[in-house]
Coordinates of C-alpha atoms in Angstrom, one line a residue:
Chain A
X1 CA -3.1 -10.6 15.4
X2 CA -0.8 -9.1 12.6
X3 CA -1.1 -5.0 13.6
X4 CA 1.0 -2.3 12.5
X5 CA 0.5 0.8 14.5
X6 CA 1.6 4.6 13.0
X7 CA 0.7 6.7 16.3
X8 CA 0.5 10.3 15.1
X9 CA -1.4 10.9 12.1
X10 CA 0.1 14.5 11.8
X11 CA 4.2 15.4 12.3
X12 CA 5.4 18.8 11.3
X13 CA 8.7 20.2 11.7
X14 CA 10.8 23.2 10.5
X15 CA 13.0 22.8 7.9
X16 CA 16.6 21.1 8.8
X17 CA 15.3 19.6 11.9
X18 CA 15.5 16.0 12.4
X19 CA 12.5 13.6 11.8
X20 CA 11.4 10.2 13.1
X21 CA 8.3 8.9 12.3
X22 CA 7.2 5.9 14.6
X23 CA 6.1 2.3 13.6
X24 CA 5.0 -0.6 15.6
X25 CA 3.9 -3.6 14.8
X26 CA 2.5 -6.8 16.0
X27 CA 3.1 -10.6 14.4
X28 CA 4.7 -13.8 16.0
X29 CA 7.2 -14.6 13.8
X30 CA 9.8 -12.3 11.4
X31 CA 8.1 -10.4 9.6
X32 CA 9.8 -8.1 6.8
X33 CA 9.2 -4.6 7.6
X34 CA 8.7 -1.7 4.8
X35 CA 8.1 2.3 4.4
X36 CA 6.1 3.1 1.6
X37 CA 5.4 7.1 0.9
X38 CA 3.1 9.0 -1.4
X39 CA 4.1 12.1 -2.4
X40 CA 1.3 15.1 -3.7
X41 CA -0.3 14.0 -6.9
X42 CA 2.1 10.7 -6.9
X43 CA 1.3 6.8 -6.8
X44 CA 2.2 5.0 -3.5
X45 CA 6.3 4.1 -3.8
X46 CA 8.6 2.1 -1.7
X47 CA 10.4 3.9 0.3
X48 CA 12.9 1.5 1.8
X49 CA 12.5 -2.0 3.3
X50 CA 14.1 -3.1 6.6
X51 CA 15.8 -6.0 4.9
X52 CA 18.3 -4.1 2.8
X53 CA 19.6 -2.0 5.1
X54 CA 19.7 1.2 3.1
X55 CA 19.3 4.6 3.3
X56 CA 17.2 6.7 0.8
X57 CA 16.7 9.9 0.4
X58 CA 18.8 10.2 3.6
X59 CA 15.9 8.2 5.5
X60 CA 17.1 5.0 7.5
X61 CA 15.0 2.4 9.4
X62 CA 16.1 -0.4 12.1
X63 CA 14.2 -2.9 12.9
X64 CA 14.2 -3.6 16.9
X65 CA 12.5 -6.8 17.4
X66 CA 12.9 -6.4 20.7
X67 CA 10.6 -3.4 21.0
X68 CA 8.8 -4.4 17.4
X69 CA 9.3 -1.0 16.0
X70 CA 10.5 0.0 12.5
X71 CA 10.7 3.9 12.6
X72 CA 11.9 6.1 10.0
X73 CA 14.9 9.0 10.7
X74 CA 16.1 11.5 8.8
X75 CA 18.6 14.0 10.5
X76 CA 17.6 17.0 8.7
X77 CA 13.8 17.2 7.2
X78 CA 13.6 19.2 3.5
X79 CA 10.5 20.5 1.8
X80 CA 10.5 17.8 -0.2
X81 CA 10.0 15.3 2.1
X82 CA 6.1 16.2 2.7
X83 CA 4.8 13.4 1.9
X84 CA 2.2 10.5 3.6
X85 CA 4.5 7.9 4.6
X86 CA 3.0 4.4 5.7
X87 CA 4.9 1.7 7.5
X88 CA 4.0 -1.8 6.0
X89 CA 4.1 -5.3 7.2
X90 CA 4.8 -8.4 5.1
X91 CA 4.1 -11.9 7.0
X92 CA 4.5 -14.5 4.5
X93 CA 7.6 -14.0 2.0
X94 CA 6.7 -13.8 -2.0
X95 CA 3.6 -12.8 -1.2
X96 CA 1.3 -9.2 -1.9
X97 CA -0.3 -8.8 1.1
X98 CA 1.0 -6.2 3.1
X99 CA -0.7 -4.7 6.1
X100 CA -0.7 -1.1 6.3
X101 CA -0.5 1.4 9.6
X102 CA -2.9 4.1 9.0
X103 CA -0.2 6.7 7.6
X104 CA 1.5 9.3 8.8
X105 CA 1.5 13.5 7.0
X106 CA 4.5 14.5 7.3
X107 CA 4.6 18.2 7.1
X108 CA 7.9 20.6 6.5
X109 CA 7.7 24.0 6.9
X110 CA 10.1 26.7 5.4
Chain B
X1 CA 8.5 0.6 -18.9
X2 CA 5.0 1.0 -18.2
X3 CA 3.6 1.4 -14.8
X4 CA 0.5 -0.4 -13.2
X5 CA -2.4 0.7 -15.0
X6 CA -6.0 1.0 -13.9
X7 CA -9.3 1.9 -14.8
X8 CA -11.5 3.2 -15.2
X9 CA -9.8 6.4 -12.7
X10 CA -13.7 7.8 -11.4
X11 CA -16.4 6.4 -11.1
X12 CA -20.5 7.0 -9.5
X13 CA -23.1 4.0 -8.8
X14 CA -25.6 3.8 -6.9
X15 CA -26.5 1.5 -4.5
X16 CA -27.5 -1.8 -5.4
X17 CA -25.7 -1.7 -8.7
X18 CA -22.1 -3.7 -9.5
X19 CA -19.2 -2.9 -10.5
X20 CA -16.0 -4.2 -12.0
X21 CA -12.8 -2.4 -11.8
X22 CA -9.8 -3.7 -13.9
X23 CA -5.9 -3.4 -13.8
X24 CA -3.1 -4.0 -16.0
X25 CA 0.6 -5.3 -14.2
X26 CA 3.7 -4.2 -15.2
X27 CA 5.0 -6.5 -18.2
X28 CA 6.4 -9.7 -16.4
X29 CA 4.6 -8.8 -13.2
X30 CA 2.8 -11.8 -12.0
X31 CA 1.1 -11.3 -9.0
X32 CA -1.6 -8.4 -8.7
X33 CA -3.1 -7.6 -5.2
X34 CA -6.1 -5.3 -5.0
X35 CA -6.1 -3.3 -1.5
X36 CA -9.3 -0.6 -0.7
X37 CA -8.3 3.1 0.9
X38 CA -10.8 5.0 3.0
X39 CA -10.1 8.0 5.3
X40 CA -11.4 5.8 8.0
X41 CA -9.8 2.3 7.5
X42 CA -6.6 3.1 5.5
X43 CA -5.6 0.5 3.3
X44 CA -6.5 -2.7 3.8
X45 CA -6.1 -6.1 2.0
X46 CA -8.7 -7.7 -0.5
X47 CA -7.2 -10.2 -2.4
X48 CA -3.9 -11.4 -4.3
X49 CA -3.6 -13.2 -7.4
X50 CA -0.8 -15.3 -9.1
X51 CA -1.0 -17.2 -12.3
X52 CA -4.9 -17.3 -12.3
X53 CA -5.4 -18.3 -8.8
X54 CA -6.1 -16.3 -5.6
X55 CA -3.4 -17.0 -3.4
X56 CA -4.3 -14.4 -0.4
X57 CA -7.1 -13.0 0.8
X58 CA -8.3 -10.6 2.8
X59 CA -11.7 -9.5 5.4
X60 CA -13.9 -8.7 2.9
X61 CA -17.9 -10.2 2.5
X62 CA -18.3 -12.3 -0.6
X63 CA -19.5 -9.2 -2.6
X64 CA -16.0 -8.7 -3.3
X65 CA -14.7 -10.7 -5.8
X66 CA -11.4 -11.0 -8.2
X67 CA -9.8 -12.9 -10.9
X68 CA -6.9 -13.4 -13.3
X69 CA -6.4 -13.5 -16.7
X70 CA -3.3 -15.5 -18.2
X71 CA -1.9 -12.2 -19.5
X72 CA -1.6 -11.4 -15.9
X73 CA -4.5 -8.6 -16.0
X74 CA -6.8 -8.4 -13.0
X75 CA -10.5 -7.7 -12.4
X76 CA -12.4 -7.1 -9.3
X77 CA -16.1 -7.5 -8.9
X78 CA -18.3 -5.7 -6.1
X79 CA -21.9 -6.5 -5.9
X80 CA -24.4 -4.9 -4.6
X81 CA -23.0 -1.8 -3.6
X82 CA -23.3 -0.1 -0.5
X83 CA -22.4 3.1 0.8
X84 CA -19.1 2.2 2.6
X85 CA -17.9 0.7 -0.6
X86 CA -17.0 4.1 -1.4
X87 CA -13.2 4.5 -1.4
X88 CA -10.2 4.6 -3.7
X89 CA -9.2 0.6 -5.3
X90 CA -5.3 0.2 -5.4
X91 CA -4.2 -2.9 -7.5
X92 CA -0.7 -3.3 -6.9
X93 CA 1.7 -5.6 -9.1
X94 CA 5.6 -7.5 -8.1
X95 CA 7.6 -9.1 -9.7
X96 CA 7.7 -13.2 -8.2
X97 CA 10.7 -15.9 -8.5
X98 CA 14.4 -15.2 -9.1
X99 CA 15.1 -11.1 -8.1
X100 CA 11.9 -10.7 -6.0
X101 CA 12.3 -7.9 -3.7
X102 CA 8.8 -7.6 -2.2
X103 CA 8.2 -3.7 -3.3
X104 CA 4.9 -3.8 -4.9
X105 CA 4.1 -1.2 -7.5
X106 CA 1.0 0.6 -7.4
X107 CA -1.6 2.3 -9.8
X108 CA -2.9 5.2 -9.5
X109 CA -6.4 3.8 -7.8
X110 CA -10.1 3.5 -9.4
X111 CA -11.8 6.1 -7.0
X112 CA -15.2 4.4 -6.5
X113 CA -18.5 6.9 -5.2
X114 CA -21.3 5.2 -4.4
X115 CA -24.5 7.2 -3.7

C-alpha cells in the first residue's frame, strides 16, 4: 500500500536551532518524493521535491531508499519558517495524485 | 499570472442536499485534481482530470463525482450530503507535457459545512 507517514503532528524549537521534520513512506517502486508547506493565511506551495536536489529557503531533503524516508533539515529554524509542512508522494509520473502524510506544525519561537 | 481559482470559498447545506463546487486552472494548466482536507483524514485524493477525461481516482463512494470542460475548468459534484462530507475541497492544477515538473498549484479550497 502507497503510505506516507509524518510522525509528530507538533515540532517546536527556539529560534536558530536546527530542524528536521521526518517523512516516511511506503510504495514498491520509485516513487518521487515532495515537501509541500502552507504558511498562515497562504495556499498550499511546493516546497522542494526530492528529484531536483535543491535547497530552498535553506531547507534540504534526501531521499534514502534504503530507510524510505524523505525528511526535511534546516540548520537554523527562523520565525518565518512556521508553517504546516506536508511530505507528499507521487507514484505514477505526469500524474496529480499525490498522497499526503497527515502534516506536520512547525512552531518557532523567539 | 492568475492562480487556481475556486468557488464558491464558503458554503452551508444540509444533509441530503447536493452540491457542485467549481475551479478554474491556471491558463495552460491541463490537468486539475480535486483532493478533500479534514482535521481527521488530512488530504486525501478524489479525482484527477486531463483533457476531459478522469485519468486518476481516488477512495471515494460514487456520490462524488467530477468533470472537465475543454477550457480546462473543473466541477465536482457530491450528492446527498452527509455529515462527514464536511471539510475544505482543494482543486489543484500542473502544467503536463514538455517542462512538467510535478508541483501542483493549489486554490485556496471551497470550505464545505454540512449540517
Amino acid at each position: 500500500a502507497q503510505r506516507v507517514t509524518q510522525p509528530e503532528k507538533l515540532l517546536s524549537v527556539f529560534k536558530g536551532a536546527p530542524v528536521e521534520l521526518k517523512c516516511n513512506y511506503s510504495y514498491s517502486g520509485s516513487p518521487e518524493l515532495f515537501w509541500y508547506v502552507q504558511y498562515s493565511r497562504q495556499r498550499l506551495q511546493l516546497l522542494l521535491r526530492h528529484i531536483s536536489r535543491e535547497s530552498i529557503k535553506g531547507f534540504t531533503a534526501d531521499l534514502n531508499k534504503g530507510e524510505t524516508s524523505f525528511h526535511l533539515k534546516k540548520p537554523f529554524a527562523q520565525e518565518e519558517d512556521s508553517a504546516m509542512y506536508y511530505c507528499a508522494l507521487r507514484g505514477s509520473s505526469n500524474t496529480g495524485k499525490l498522497i499526503f502524510g497527515q502534516g506536520t506544525t512547525l512552531q518557532v519561537k523567539p | 499570472k492568475a492562480g487556481v481559482t475556486q468557488t464558491p470559498r464558503y458554503l452551508i447545506k444540509t444533509r441530503g442536499q447536493q452540491v457542485t463546487l467549481s475551479c478554474s486552472p491556471i491558463s495552460g494548466h491541463r490537468s486539475v485534481s480535486w483532493y478533500q482536507q479534514t482535521p481527521g483524514q488530512g488530504l486525501q485524493f478524489l479525482f484527477e482530470y486531463f483533457s476531459e477525461t478522469q485519468r486518476n481516482k481516488g477512495n471515494f463512494p460514487g456520490r462524488f463525482s467530477g468533470r472537465q470542460f475543454s477550457n480546462s475548468r473543473s466541477e465536482m459534484n457530491v450528492s446527498t450530503l452527509e455529515l462527514g462530507d464536511s471539510a475544505l475541497y482543494l482543486c489543484a492544477s500542473s502544467k503536463t507535457g514538455t517542462g512538467y515538473t510535478g508541483e501542483l498549484f493549489f486554490g485556496e479550497g471551497s470550505r464545505l459545512t454540512v449540517l
